[in-house]
Coordinates of C-alpha atoms and ligand atoms in Angstrom, one line a residue:
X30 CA -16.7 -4.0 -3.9
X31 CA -18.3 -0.2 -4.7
X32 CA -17.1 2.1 -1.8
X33 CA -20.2 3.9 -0.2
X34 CA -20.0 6.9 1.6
X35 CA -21.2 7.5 5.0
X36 CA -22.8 11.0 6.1
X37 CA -20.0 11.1 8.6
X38 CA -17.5 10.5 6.0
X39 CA -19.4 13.3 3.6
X40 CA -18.6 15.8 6.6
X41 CA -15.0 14.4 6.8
X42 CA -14.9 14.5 3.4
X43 CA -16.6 18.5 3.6
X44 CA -13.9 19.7 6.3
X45 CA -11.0 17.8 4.2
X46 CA -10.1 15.6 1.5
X47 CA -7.0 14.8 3.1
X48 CA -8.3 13.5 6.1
X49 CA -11.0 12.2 4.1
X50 CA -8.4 10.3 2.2
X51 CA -7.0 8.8 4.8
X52 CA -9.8 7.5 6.4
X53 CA -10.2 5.1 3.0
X54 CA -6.7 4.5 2.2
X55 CA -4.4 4.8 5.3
X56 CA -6.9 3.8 8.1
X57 CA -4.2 2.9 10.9
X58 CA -3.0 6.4 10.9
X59 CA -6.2 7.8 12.3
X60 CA -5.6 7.4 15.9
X61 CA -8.4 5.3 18.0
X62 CA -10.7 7.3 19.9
X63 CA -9.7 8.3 23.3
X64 CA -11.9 8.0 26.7
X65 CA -13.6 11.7 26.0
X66 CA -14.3 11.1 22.1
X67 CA -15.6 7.5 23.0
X68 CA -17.6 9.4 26.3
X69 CA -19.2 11.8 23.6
X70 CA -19.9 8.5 21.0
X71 CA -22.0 7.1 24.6
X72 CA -24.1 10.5 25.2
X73 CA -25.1 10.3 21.7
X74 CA -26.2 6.7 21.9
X75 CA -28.2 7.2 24.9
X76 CA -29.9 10.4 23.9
X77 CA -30.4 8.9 20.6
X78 CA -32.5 5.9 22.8
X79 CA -34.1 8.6 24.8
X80 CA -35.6 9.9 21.5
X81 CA -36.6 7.1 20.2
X82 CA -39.0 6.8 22.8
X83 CA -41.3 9.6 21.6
X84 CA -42.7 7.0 19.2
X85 CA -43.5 3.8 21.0
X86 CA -44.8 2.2 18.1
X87 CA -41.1 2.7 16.1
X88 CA -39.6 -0.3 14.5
X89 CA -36.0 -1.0 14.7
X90 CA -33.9 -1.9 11.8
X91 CA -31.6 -4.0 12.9
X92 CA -27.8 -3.3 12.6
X93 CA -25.6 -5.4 10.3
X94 CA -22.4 -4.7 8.6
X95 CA -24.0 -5.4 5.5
X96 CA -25.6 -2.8 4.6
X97 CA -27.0 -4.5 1.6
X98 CA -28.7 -6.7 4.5
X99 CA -29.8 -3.4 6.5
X100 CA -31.5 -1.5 3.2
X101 CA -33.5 -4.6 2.3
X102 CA -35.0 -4.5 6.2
X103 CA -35.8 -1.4 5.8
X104 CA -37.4 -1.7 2.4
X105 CA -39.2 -4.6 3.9
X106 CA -40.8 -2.3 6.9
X107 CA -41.3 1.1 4.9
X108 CA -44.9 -0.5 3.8
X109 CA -45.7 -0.6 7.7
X110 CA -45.9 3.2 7.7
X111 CA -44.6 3.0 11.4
X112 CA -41.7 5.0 12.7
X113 CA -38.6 3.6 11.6
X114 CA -35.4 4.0 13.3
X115 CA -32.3 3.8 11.7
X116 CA -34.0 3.2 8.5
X117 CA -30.7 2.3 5.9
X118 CA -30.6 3.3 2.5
X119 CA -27.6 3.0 0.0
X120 CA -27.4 3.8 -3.2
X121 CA -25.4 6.0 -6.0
X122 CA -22.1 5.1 -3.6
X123 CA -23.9 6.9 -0.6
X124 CA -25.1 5.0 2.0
X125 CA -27.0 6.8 5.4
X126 CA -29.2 5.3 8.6
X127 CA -31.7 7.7 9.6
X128 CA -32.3 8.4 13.7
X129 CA -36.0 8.8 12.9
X130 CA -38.5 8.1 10.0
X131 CA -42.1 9.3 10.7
X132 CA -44.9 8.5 8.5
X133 CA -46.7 11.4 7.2
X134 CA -50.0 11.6 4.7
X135 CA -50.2 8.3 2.6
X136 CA -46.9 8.1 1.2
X137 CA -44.7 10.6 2.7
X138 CA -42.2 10.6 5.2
X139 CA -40.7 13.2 8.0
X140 CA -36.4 13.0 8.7
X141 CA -35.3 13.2 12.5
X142 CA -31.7 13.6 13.0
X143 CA -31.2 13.5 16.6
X144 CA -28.1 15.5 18.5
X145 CA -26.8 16.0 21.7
X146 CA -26.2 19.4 21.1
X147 CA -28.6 22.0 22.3
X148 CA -28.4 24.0 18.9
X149 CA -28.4 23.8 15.4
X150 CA -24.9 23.4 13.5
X151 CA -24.4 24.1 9.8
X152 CA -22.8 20.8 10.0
X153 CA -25.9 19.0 11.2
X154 CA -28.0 20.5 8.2
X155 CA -25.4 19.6 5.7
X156 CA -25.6 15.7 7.0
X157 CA -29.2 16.6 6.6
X158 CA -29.2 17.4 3.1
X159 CA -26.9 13.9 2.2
X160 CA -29.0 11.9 3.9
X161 CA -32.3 13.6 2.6
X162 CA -30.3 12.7 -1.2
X163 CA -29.6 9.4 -0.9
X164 CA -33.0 8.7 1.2
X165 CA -35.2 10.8 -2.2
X166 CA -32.9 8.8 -4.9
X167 CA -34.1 5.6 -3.0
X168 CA -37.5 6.6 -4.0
X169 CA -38.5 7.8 -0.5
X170 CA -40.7 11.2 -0.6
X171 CA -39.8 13.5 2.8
X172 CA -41.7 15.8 3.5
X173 CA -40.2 17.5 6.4
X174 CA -36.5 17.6 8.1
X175 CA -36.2 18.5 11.6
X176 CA -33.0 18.5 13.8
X177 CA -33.9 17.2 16.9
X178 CA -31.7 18.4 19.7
X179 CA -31.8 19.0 23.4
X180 CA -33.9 22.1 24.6
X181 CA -31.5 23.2 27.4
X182 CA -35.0 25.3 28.9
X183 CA -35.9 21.7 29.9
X184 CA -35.9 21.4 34.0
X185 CA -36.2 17.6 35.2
X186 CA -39.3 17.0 37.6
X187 CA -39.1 13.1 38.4
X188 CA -38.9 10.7 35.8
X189 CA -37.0 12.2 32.3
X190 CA -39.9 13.6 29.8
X191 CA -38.5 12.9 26.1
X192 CA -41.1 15.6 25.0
X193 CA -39.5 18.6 27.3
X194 CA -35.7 17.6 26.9
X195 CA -35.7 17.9 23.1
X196 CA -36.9 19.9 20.6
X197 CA -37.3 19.3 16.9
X198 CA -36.2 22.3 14.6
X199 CA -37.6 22.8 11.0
X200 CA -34.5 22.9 8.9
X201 CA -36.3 21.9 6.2
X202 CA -35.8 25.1 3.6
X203 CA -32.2 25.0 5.1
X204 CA -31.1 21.4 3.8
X205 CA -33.1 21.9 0.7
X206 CA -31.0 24.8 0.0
X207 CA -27.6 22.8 0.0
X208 CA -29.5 19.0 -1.8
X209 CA -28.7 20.3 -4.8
X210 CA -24.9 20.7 -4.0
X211 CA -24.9 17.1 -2.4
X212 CA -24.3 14.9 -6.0
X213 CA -21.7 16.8 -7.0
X214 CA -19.9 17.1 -3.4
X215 CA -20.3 13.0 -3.7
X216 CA -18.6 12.4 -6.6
X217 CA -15.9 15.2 -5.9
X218 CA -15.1 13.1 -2.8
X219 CA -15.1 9.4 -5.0
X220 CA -12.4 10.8 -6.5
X221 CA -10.5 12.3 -3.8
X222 CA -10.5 8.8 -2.6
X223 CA -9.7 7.1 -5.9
X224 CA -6.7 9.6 -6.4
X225 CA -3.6 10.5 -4.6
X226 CA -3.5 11.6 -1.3
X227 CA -4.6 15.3 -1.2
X228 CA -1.9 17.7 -0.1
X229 CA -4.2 20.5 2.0
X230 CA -2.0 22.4 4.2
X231 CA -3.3 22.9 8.3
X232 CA -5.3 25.3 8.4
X233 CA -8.5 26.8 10.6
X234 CA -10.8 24.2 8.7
X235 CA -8.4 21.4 10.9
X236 CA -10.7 22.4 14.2
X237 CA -14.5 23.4 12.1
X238 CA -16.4 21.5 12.6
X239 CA -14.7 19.0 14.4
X240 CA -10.7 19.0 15.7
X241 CA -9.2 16.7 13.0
X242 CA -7.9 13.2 14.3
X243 CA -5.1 14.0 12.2
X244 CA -3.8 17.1 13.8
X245 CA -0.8 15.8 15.7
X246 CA 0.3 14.6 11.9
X247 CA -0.2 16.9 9.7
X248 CA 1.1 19.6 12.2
X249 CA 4.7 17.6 13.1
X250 CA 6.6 20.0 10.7
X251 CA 5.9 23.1 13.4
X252 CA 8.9 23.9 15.5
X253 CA 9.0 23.8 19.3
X254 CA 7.8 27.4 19.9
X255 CA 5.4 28.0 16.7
X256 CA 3.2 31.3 16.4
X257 CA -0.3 28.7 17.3
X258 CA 0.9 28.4 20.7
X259 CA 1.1 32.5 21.0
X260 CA -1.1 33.4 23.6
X261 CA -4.9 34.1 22.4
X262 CA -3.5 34.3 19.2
X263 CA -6.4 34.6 16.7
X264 CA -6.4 31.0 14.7
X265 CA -7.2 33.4 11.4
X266 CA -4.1 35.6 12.2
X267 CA -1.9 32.4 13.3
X268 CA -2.5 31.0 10.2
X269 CA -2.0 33.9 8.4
X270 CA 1.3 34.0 9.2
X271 CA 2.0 30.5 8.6
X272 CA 1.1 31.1 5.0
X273 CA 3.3 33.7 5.1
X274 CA 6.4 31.7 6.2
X275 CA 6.5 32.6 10.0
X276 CA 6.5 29.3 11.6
X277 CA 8.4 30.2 14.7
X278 CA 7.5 32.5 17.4
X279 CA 11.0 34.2 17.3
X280 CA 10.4 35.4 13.8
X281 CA 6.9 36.6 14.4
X282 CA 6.3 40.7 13.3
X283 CA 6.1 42.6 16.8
X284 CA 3.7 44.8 15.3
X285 CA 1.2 42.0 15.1
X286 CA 1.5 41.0 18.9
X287 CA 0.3 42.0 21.7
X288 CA 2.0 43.1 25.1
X289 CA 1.6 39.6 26.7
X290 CA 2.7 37.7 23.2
X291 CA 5.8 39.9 22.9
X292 CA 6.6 39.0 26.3
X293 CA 6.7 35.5 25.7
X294 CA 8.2 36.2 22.7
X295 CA 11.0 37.8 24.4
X296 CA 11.1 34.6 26.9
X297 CA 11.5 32.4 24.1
X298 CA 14.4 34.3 22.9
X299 CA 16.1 34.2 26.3
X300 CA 15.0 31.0 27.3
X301 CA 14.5 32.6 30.7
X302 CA 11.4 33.0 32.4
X303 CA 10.0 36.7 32.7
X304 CA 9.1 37.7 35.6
X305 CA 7.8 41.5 37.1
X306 CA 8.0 41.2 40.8
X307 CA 6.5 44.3 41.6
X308 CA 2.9 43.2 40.2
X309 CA 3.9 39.8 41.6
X310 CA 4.3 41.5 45.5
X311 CA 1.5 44.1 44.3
X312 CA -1.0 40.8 43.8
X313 CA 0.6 39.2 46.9
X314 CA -0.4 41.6 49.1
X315 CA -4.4 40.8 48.6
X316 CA -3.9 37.8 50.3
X317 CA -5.8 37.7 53.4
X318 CA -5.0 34.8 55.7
X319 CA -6.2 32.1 56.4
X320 CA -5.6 31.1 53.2
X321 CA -8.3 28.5 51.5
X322 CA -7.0 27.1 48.6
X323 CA -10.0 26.0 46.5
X324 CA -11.1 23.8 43.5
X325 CA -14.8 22.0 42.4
X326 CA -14.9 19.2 40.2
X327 CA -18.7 18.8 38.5
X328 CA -20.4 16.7 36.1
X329 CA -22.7 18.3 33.4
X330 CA -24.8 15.7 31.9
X331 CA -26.6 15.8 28.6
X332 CA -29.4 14.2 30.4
X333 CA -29.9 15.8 33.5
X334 CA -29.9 13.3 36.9
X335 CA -31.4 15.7 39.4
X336 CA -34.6 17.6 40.1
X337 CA -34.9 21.2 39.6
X338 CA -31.3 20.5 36.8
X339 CA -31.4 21.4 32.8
X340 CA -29.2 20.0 30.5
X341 CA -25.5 19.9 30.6
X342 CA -26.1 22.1 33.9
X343 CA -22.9 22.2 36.1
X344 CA -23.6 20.3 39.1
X345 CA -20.6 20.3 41.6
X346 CA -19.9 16.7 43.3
X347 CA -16.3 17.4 44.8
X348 CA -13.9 19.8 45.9
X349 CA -11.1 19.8 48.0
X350 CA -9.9 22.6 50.1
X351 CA -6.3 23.3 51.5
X352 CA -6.0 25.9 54.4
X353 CA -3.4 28.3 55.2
X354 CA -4.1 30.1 58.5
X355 CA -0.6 32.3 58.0
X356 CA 2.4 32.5 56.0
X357 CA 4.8 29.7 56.1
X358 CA 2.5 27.3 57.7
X359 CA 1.7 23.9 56.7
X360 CA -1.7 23.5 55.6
X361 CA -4.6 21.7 56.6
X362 CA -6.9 19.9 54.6
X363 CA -10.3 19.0 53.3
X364 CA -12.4 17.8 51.2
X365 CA -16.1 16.4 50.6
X366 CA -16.9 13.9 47.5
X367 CA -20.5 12.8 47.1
X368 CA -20.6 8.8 47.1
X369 CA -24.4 8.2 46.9
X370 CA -26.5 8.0 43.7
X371 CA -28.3 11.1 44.6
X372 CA -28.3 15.2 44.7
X373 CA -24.7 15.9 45.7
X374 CA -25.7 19.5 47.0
X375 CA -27.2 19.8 49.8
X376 CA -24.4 18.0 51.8
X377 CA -21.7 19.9 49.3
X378 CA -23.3 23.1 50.4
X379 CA -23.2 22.1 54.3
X380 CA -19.1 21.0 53.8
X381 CA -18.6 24.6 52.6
X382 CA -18.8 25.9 55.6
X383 CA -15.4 24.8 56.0
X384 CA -14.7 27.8 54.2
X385 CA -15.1 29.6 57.3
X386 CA -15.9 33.1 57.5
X387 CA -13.0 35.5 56.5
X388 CA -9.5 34.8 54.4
X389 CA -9.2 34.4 50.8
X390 CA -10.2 31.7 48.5
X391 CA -7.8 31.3 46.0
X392 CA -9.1 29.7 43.3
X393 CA -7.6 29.0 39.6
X394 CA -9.7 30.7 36.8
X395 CA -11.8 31.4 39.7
X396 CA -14.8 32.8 37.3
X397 CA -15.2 28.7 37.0
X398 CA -15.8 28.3 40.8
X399 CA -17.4 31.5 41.8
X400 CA -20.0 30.2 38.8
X401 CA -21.0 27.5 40.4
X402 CA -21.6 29.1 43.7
X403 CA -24.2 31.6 42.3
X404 CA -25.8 28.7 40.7
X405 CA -26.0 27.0 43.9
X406 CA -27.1 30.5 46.0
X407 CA -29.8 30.7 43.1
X408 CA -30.9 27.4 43.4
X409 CA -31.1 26.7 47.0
X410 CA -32.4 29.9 48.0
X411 CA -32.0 29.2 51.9
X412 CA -28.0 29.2 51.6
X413 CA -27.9 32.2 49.2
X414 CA -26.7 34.9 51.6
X415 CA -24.2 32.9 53.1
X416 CA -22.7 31.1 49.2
X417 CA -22.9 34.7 48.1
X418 CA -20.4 35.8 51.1
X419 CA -18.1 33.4 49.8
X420 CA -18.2 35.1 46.2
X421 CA -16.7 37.9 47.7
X422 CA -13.5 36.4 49.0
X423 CA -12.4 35.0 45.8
X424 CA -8.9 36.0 45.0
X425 CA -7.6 34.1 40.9
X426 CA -4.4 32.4 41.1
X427 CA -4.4 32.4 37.3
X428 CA -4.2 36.4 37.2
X429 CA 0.1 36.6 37.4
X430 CA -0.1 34.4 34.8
X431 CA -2.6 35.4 32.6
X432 CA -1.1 39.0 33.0
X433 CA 2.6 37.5 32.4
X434 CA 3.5 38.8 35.1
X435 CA 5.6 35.7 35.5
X436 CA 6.2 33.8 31.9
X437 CA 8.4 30.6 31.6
X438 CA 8.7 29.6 27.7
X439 CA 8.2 25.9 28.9
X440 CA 4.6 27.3 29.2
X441 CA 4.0 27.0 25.3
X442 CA 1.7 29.9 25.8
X443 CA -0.8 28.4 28.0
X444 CA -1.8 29.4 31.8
X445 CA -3.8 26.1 32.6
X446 CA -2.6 25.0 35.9
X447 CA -1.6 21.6 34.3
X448 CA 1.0 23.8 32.6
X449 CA 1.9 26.4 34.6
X450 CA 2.3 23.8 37.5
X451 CA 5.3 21.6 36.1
X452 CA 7.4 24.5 35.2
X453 CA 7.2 25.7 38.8
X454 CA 7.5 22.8 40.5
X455 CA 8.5 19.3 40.2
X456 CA 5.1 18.2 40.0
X457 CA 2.7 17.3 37.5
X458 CA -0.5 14.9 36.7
X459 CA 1.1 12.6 34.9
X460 CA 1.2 9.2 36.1
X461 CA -2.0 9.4 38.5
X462 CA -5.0 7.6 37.8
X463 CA -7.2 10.6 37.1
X464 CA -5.5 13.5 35.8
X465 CA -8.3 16.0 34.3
X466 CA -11.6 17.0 34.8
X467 CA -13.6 15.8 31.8
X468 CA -12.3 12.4 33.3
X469 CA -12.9 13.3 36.9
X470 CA -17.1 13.8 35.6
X471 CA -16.7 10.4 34.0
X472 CA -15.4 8.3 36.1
X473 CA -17.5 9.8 39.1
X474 CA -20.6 9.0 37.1
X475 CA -19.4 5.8 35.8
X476 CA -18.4 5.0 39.8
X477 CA -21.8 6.0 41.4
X478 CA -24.2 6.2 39.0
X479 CA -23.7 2.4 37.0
X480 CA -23.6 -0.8 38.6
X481 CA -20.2 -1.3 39.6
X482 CA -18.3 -3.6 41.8
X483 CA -17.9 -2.3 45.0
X484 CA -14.0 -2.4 45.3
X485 CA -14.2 -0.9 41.9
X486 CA -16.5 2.2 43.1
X487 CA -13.5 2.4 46.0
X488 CA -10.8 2.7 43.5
X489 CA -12.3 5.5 41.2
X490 CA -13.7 7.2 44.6
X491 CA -10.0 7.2 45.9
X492 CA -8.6 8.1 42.3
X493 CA -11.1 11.4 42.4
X494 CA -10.0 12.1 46.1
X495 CA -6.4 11.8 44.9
X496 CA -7.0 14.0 41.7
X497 CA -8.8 16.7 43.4
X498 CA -6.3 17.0 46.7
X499 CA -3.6 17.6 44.0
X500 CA -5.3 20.7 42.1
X501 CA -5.4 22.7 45.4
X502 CA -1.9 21.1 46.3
X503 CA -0.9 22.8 43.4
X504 CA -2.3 25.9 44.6
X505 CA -0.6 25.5 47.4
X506 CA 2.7 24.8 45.8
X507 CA 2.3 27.6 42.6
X508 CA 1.4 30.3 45.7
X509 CA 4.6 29.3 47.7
X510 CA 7.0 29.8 44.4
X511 CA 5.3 33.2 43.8
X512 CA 6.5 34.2 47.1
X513 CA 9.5 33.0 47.3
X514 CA 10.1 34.9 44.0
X515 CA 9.8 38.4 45.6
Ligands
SF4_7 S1 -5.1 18.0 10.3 FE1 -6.0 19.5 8.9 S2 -4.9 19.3 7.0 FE2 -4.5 17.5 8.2 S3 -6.1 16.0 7.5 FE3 -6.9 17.1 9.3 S4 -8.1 18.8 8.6 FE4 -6.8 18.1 6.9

């Protein structure tokens, strides 16, 4: 059987050959989607449905893994000259369903490519170009090629309006531009797959445009400490010196780092942590008490759920708050969750108030936090003096770290809390049911926004409650080691 190549393929094929390769000869060692790739595979689908419905009178083609089955249904329904969706074509070993076919003049067509995104990629007009190729060697005429993608200016009133929430860009002069590329790029890749597998070294092409499913693979020859996990290291300059020879962050040139890389360069070595106790107890001493450990979880959905909300807006529907009223004391918690399939904040906003009135809120990467309070001050105009009093007591628990002012090399060059939080204590996430925030958004959307059992809702509800009391545990528990360090 002739192997046909898919427009996702063509863009696997684009980034790399290897990993192009290996999705047609070595399938099982692509890793299956996790829960956040598969989450991203759902927006698409939905938003793909949503714009579908700015032409009522489309016509499906229906899906079928034959795609001989699916090109002869949509060379039955072309005559129709109604908008076709997921119109199928194959041919020349290239085979592409469009999103959106629109009838144009008496024989011509318009191409809709519909994305999630809010922007145009280069990737999304090179997928453009193939499919405009196979589509035009099928005998189709296009006329125009739009990407049609969400216009984050759109601000829901009532029921979604497909005509606000996207907009259709003319890339039209764009794709042309790279069509006549597309052959040649096809049958480059027919032999990449008819030959050996490609040896391409990593590189910055392993995360553009997408991070490669391979990665964990083709990076196992890296040692433990390797100059990618140098702190903000620029991926060109990492690379670089991979090329070079300089796997290992011991050997990298101390002229090419900066004050924060050599000093986890210098950890590495030692295999000690670094710490400067003077910044440590000159940080410490901002700390007014009572104490209010702090941390939001939010959803941002594609497709936005609330009056007055754009897309992918940041709408807070948790947080959990642990108080220290002075040194040494056991705190006091609490928390609010939204459990209703409605605006979570209005009441979010009221439970603030437990923030009381003085003390610090020590937050983690507070410009996250403090982010979502201006949003809320701006829109809910009535609360904005007293959400903007809370801006002001923010105090970042990230800051020793980030400044490595304290440095274990367990870190592997990261200050996320989910890092910095099992080499200070003997805790971690792993093992709970929720243990990071992209899954946090999707299971409390899942939970209260889908038809779910009851005792089902109860479980993710307690999960999130569980999941959020731990981040400003770990507050709690990072703070008290930085103390007792000085
Ligand atoms: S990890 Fe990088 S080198 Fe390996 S297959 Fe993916 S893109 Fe290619």
């Amino acid at each position: 059987m002739p192997i046909y190549i898919s427009k996702s393929k063509y863009i696997s094929g684009l980034q790399c050959p290897k990993l192009l390769w290996t999705q047609y000869n070595d399938k099982n060692a692509i890793p299956a989607p996790d829960a956040a790739t598969e989450a991203i595979f759902a927006i698409g689908h939905s938003v793909g449905d949503l714009a579908k419905e700015l032409y009522p009178d489309g016509i499906e083609v229906p899906w079928s893994r034959n795609l001989e089955e699916t090109t002869a249904a949509t060379m039955d329904l072309l005559p129709q000259r109604k908008p076709i969706f997921e119109a199928s074509f194959q041919i020349d070993g290239c085979y592409c369903r469009a999103d959106i076919m629109v009838p144009v003049g008496d024989d011509s067509w318009d191409l809709y490519e519909v994305k999630s995104a809010t922007k145009v990629k280069d990737v999304n007009v090179a997928d453009i170009a193939f499919q405009t190729h196979a589509i035009e060697r099928s005998g189709i005429k296009l006329d125009r090629l739009y990407l049609m993608h969400i216009d984050n200016r759109y601000v829901r009133q009532g029921e979604i309006d497909p005509a606000g929430l996207f907009h259709a860009e003319d890339v039209t002069k764009r794709a042309r531009a790279l069509q006549p590329g597309v052959a040649a790029n096809v049958a480059a890749l027919h032999r990449t797959i008819d030959g050996p597998c490609p040896d391409i070294a990593i590189g910055e092409h392993c995360t553009n445009p997408y991070s490669c499913d391979l990665w964990e693979h083709c990076s196992a020859f890296l040692p433990e400490h390797s100059v990618l996990q140098l702190y903000r290291i620029h991926k060109k300059k990492a690379f670089r010196m991979l090329a070079d020879g300089i796997a290992a962050i011991a050997d990298a040139p101390a002229a090419e780092l900066s004050n924060g890389q050599l000093i986890q360069q210098a950890a590495v070595n030692s295999g000690q942590p670094y710490v400067s106790q003077d910044a440590i107890r000159r940080w410490l001493a901002g700390l007014q008490y009572p104490v209010h450990c702090f941390d939001f979880e939010t959803m941002n959905p594609a497709v936005p759920l609330f009056d007055g909300t754009s897309p992918y807006r940041q709408v807070p529907f948790q947080f959990s708050l642990h108080i220290i009223d002075s040194p040494g004391k056991e705190p006091r918690h609490f928390e609010f969750l939204a459990e209703a399939p409605e605006d979570p904040r209005p009441a979010l906003i009221d439970a603030l108030k437990n923030l009381g009135d003085d003390g610090t809120i020590l937050a983690y990467n507070m410009g996250f936090e403090r982010g979502i309070i201006s949003r809320l001050a701006e829109d809910f105009p009535a609360e904005a003096v007293f959400l903007r009093s809370l801006n002001k007591r923010f105090l970042d628990l990230m800051t020793p770290f980030s400044s490595f002012w304290y440095h274990d090399p367990k870190q592997k060059g990261s200050c996320s809390l989910k890092n910095v939080l099992p080499v200070l204590t003997d805790t971690s996430y792993d093992g709970i049911a929720i243990a990071e925030g992209g899954q946090a958004q999707r299971e409390f959307q899942r939970a209260v926004f889908t038809d779910v059992a009851a005792e089902e809702k109860a479980q993710v509800l307690q999960d999130l409650r569980a999941y959020c009391k731990q981040d400003t545990q770990a507050l709690v528990d990072v703070l008290g080691v930085l103390q007792g360090l000085v």
